[in-house]
N, CA, C and O atoms as a CHARMM CRD file, in Angstrom:
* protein
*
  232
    1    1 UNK  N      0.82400  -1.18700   0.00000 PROA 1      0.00000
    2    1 UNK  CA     0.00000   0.00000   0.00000 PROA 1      0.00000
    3    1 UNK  C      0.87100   1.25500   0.00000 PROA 1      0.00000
    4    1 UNK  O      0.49200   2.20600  -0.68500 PROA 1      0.00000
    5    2 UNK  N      1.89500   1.33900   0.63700 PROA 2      0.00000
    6    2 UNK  CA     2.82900   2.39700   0.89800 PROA 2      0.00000
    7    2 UNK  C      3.44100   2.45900  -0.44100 PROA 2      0.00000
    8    2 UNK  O      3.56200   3.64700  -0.73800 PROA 2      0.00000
    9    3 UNK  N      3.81900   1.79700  -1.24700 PROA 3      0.00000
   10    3 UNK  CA     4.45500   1.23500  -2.70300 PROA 3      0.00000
   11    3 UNK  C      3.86100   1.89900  -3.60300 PROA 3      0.00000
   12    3 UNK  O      4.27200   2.75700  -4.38300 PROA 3      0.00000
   13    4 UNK  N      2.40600   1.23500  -3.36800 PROA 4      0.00000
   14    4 UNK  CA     1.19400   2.30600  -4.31600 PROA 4      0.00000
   15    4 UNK  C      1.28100   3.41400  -4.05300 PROA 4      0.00000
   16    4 UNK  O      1.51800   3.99100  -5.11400 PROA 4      0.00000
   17    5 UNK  N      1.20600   4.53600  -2.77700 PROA 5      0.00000
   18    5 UNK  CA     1.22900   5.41100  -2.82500 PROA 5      0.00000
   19    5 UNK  C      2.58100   6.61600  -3.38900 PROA 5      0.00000
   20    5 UNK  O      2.56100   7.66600  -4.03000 PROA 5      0.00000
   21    6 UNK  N      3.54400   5.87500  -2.81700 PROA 6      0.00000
   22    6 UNK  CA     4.39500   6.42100  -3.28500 PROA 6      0.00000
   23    6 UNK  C      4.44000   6.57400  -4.81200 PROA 6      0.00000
   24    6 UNK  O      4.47400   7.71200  -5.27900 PROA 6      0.00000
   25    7 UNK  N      4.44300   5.47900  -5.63700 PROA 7      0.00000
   26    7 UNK  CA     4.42100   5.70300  -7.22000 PROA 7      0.00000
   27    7 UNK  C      3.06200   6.70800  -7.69600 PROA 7      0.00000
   28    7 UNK  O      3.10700   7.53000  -8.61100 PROA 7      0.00000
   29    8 UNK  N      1.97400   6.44200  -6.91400 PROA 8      0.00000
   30    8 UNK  CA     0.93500   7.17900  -7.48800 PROA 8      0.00000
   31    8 UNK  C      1.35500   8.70800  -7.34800 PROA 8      0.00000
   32    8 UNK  O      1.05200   9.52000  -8.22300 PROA 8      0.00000
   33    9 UNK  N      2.13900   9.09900  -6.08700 PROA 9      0.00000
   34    9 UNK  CA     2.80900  10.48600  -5.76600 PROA 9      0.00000
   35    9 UNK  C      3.95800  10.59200  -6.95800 PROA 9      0.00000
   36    9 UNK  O      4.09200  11.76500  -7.30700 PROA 9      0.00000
   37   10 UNK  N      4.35900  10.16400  -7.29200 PROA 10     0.00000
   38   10 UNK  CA     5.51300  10.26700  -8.33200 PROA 10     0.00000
   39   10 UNK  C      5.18500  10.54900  -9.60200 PROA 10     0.00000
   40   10 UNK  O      5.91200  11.26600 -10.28900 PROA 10     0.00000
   41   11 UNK  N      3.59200   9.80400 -10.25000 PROA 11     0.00000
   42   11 UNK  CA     3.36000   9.55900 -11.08300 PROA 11     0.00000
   43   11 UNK  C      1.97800  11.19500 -11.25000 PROA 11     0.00000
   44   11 UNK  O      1.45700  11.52100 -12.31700 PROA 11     0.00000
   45   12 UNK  N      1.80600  11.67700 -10.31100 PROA 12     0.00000
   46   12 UNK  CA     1.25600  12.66000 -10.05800 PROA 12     0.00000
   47   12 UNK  C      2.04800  13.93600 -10.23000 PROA 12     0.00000
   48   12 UNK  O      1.64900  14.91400 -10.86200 PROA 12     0.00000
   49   13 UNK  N      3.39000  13.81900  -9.50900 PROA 13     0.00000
   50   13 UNK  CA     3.95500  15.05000 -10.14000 PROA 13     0.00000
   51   13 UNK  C      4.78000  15.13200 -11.21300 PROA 13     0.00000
   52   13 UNK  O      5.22500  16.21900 -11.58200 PROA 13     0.00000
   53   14 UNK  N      5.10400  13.84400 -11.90000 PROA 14     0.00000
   54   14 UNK  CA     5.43000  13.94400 -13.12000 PROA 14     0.00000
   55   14 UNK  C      4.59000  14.65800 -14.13100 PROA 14     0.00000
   56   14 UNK  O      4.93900  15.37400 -15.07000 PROA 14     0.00000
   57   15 UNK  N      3.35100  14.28000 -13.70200 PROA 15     0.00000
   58   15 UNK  CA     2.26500  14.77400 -14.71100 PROA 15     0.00000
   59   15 UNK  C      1.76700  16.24100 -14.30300 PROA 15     0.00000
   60   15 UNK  O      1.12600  16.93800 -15.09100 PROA 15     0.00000
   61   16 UNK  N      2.15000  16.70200 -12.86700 PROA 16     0.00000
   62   16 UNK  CA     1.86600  18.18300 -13.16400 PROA 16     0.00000
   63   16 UNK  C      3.51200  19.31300 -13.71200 PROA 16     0.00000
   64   16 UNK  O      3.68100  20.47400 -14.08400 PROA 16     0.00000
   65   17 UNK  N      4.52000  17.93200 -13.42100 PROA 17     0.00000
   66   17 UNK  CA     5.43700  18.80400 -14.47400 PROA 17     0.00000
   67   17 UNK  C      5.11300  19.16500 -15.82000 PROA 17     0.00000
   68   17 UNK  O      5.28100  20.32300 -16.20400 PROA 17     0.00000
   69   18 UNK  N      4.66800  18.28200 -16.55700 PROA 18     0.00000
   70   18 UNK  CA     4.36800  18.03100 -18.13900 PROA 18     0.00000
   71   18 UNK  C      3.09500  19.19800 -18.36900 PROA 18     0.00000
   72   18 UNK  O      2.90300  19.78800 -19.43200 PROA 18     0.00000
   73   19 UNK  N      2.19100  19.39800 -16.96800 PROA 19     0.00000
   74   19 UNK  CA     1.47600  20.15400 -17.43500 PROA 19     0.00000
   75   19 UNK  C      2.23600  21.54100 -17.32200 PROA 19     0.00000
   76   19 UNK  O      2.17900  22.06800 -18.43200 PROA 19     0.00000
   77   20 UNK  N      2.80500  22.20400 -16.58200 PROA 20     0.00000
   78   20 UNK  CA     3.62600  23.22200 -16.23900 PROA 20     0.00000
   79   20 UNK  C      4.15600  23.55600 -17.29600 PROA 20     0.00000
   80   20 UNK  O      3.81900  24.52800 -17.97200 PROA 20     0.00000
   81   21 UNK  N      5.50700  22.37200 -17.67300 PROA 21     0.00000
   82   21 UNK  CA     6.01600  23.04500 -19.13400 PROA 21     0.00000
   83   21 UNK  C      5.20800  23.32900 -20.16100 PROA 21     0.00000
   84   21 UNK  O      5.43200  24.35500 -20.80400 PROA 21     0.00000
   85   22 UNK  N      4.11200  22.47300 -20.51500 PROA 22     0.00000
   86   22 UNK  CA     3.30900  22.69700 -21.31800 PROA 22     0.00000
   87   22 UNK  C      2.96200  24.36900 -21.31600 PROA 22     0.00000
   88   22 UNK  O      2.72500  25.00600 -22.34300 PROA 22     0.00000
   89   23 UNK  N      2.97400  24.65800 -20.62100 PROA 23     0.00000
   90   23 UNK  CA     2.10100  25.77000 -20.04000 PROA 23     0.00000
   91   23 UNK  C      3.27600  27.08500 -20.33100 PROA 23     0.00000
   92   23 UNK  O      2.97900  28.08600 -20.98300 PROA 23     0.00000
   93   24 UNK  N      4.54000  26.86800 -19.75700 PROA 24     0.00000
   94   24 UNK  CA     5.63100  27.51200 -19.89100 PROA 24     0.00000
   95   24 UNK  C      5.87000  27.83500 -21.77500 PROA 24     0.00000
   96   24 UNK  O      6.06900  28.91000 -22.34100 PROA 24     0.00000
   97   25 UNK  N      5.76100  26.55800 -22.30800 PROA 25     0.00000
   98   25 UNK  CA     6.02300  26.21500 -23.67500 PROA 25     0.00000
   99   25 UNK  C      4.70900  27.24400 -24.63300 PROA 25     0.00000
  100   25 UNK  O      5.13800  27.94400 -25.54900 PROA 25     0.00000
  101   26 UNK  N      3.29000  27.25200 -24.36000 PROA 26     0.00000
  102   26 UNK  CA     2.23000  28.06700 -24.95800 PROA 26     0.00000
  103   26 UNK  C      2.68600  29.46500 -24.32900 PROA 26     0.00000
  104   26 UNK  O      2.40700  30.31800 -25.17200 PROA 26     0.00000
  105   27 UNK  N      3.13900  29.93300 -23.45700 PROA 27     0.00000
  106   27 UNK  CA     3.40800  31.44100 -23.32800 PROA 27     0.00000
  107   27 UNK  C      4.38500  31.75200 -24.10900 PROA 27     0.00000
  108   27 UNK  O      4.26700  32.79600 -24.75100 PROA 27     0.00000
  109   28 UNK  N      5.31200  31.13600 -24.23000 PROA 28     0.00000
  110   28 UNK  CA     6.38200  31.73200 -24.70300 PROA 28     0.00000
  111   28 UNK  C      6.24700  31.55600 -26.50700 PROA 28     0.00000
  112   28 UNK  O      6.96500  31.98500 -27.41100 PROA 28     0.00000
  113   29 UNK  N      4.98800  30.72600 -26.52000 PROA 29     0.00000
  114   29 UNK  CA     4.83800  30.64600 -28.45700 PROA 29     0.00000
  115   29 UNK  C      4.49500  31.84300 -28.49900 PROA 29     0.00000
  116   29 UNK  O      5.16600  32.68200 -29.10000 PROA 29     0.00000
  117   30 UNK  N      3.09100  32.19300 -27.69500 PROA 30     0.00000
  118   30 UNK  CA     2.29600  33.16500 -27.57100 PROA 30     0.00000
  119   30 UNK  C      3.08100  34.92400 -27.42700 PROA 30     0.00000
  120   30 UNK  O      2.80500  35.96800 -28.01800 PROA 30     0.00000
  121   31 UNK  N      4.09500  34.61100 -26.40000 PROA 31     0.00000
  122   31 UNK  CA     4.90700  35.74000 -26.36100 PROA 31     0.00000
  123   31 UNK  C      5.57300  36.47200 -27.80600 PROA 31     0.00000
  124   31 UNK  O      5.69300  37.67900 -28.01900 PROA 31     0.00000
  125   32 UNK  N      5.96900  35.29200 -28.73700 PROA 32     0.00000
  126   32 UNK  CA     6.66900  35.28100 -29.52900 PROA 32     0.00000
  127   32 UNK  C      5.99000  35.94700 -31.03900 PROA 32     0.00000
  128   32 UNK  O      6.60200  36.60800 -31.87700 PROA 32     0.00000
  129   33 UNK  N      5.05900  35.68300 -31.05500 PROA 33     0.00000
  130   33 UNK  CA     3.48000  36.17900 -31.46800 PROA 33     0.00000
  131   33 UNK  C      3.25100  34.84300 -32.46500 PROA 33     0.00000
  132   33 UNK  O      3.23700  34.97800 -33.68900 PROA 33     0.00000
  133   34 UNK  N      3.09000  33.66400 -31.87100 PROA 34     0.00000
  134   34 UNK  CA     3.10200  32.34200 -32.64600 PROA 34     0.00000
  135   34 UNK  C      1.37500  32.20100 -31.78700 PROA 34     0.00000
  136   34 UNK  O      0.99700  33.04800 -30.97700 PROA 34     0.00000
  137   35 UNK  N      0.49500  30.91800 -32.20600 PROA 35     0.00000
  138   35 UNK  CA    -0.74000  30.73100 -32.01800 PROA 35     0.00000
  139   35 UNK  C     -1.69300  31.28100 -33.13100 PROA 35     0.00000
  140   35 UNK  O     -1.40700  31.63900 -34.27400 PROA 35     0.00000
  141   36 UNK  N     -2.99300  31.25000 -32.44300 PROA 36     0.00000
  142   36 UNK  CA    -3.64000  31.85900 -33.03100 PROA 36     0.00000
  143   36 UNK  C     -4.82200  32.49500 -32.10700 PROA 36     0.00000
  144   36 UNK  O     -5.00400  32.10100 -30.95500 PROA 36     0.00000
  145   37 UNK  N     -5.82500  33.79600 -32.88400 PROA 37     0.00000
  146   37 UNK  CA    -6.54100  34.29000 -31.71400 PROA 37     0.00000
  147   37 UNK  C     -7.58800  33.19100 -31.21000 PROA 37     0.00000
  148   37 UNK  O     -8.15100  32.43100 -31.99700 PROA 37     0.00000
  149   38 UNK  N     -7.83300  33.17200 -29.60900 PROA 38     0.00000
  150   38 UNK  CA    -9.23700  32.27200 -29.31400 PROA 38     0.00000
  151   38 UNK  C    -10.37500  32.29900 -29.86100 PROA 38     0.00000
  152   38 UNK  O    -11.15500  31.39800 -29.55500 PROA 38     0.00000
  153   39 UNK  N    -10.78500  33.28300 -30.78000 PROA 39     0.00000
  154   39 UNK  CA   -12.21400  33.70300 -31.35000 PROA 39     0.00000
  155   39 UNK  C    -11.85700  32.81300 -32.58800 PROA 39     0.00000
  156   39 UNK  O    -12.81600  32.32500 -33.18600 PROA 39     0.00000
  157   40 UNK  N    -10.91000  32.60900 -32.93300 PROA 40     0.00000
  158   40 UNK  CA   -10.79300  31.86300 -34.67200 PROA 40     0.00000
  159   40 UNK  C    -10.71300  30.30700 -34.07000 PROA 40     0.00000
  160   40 UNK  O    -11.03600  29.28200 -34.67000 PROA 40     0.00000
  161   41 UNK  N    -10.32200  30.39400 -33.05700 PROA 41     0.00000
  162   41 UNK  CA   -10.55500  28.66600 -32.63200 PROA 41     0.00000
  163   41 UNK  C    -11.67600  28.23700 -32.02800 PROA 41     0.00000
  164   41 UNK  O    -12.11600  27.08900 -32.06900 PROA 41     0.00000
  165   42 UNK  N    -12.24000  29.36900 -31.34000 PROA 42     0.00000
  166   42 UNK  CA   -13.93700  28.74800 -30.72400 PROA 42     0.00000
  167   42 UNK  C    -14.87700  29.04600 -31.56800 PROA 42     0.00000
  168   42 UNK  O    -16.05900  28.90600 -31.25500 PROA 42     0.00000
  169   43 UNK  N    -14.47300  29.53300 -32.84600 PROA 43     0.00000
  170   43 UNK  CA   -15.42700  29.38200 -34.00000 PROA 43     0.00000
  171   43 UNK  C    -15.54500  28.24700 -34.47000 PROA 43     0.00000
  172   43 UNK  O    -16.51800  27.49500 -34.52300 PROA 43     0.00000
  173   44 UNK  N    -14.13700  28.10700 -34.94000 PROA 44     0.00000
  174   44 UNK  CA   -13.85400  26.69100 -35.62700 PROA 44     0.00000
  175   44 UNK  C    -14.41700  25.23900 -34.95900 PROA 44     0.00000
  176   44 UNK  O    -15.05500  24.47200 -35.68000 PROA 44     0.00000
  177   45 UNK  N    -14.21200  24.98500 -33.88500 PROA 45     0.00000
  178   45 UNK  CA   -14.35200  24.33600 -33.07500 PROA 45     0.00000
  179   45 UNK  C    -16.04200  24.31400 -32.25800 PROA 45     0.00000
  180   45 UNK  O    -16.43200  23.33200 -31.62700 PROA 45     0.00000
  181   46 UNK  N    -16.74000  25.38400 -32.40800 PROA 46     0.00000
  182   46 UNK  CA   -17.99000  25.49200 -32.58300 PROA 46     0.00000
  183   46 UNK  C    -18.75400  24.97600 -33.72700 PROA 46     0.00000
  184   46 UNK  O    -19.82700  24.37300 -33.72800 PROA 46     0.00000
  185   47 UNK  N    -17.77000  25.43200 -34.99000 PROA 47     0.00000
  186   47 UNK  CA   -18.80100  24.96600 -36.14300 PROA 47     0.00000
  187   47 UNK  C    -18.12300  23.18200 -36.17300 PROA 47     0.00000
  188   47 UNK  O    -18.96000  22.45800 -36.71200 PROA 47     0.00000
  189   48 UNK  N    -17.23200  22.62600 -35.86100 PROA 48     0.00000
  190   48 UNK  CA   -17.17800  21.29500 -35.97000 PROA 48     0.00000
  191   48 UNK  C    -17.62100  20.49200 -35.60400 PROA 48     0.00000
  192   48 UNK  O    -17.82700  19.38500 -36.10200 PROA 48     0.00000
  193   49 UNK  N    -17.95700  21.09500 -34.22600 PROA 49     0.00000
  194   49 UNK  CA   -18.98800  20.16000 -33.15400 PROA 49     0.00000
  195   49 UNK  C    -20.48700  20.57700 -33.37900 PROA 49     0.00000
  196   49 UNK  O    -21.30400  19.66000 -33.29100 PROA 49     0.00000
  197   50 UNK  N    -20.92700  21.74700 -33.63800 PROA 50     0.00000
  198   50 UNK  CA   -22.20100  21.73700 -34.63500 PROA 50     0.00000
  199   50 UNK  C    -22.24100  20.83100 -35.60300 PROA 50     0.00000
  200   50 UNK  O    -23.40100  20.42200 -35.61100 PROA 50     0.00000
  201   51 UNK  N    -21.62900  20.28700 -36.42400 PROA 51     0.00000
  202   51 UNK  CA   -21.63100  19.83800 -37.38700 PROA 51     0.00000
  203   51 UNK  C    -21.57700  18.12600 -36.96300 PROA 51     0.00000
  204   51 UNK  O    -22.27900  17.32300 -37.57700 PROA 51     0.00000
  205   52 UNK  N    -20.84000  17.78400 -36.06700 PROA 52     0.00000
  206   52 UNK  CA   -21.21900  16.78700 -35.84900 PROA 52     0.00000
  207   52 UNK  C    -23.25200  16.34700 -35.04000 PROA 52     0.00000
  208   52 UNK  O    -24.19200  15.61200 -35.34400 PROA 52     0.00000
  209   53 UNK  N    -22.97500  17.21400 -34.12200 PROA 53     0.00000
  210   53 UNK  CA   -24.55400  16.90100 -33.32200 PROA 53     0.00000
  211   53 UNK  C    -25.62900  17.01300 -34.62400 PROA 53     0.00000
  212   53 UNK  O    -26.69000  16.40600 -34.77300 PROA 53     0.00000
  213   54 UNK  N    -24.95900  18.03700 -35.54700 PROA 54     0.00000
  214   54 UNK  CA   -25.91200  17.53000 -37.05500 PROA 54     0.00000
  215   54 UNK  C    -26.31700  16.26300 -37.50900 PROA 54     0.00000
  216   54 UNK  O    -27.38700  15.70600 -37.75500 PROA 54     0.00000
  217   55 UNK  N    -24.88500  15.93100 -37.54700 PROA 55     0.00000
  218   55 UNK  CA   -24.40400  14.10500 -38.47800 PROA 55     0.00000
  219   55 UNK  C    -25.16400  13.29800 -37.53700 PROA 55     0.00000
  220   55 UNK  O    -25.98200  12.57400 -38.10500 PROA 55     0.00000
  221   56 UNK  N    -25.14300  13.21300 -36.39100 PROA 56     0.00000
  222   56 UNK  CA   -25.64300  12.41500 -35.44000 PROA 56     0.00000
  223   56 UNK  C    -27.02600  12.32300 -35.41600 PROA 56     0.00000
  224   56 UNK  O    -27.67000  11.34000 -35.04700 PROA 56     0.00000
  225   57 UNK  N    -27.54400  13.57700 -35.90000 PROA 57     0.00000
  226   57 UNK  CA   -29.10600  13.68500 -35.81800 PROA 57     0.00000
  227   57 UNK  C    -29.78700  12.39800 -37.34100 PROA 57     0.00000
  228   57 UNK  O    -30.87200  11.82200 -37.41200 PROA 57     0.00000
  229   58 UNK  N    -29.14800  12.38300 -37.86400 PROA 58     0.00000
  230   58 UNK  CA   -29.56100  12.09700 -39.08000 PROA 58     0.00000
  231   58 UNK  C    -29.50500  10.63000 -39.23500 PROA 58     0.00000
  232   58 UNK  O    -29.84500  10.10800 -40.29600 PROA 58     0.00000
């Protein structure tokens, strides 16, 4: 039980490293003026998933 916990603790902050850099890694695209704006992606991403609950209807 102590075994489990320990790896599950290990395996927990490995994964909030990965999220961190991740995180480190999108600012600094973003800084750089790399990305794109959120309005062109929650469009996009609006009309795709519209488009599916369409397909699904049918």
């Amino acid at each position: 039980m102590l075994r489990d916990s320990v790896a599950l603790r290990g395996w927990r902050e490995a994964k909030l490293k990965e999220f961190s850099d991740s995180i480190t890694r999108g600012k600094a695209i973003a800084a750089a003026g790399g990305g794109k704006p959120a309005d062109e992606v929650f469009d996009r991403l609006s009309a795709k998933y519209k488009a599916m609950s369409e397909a699904a209807r049918k």
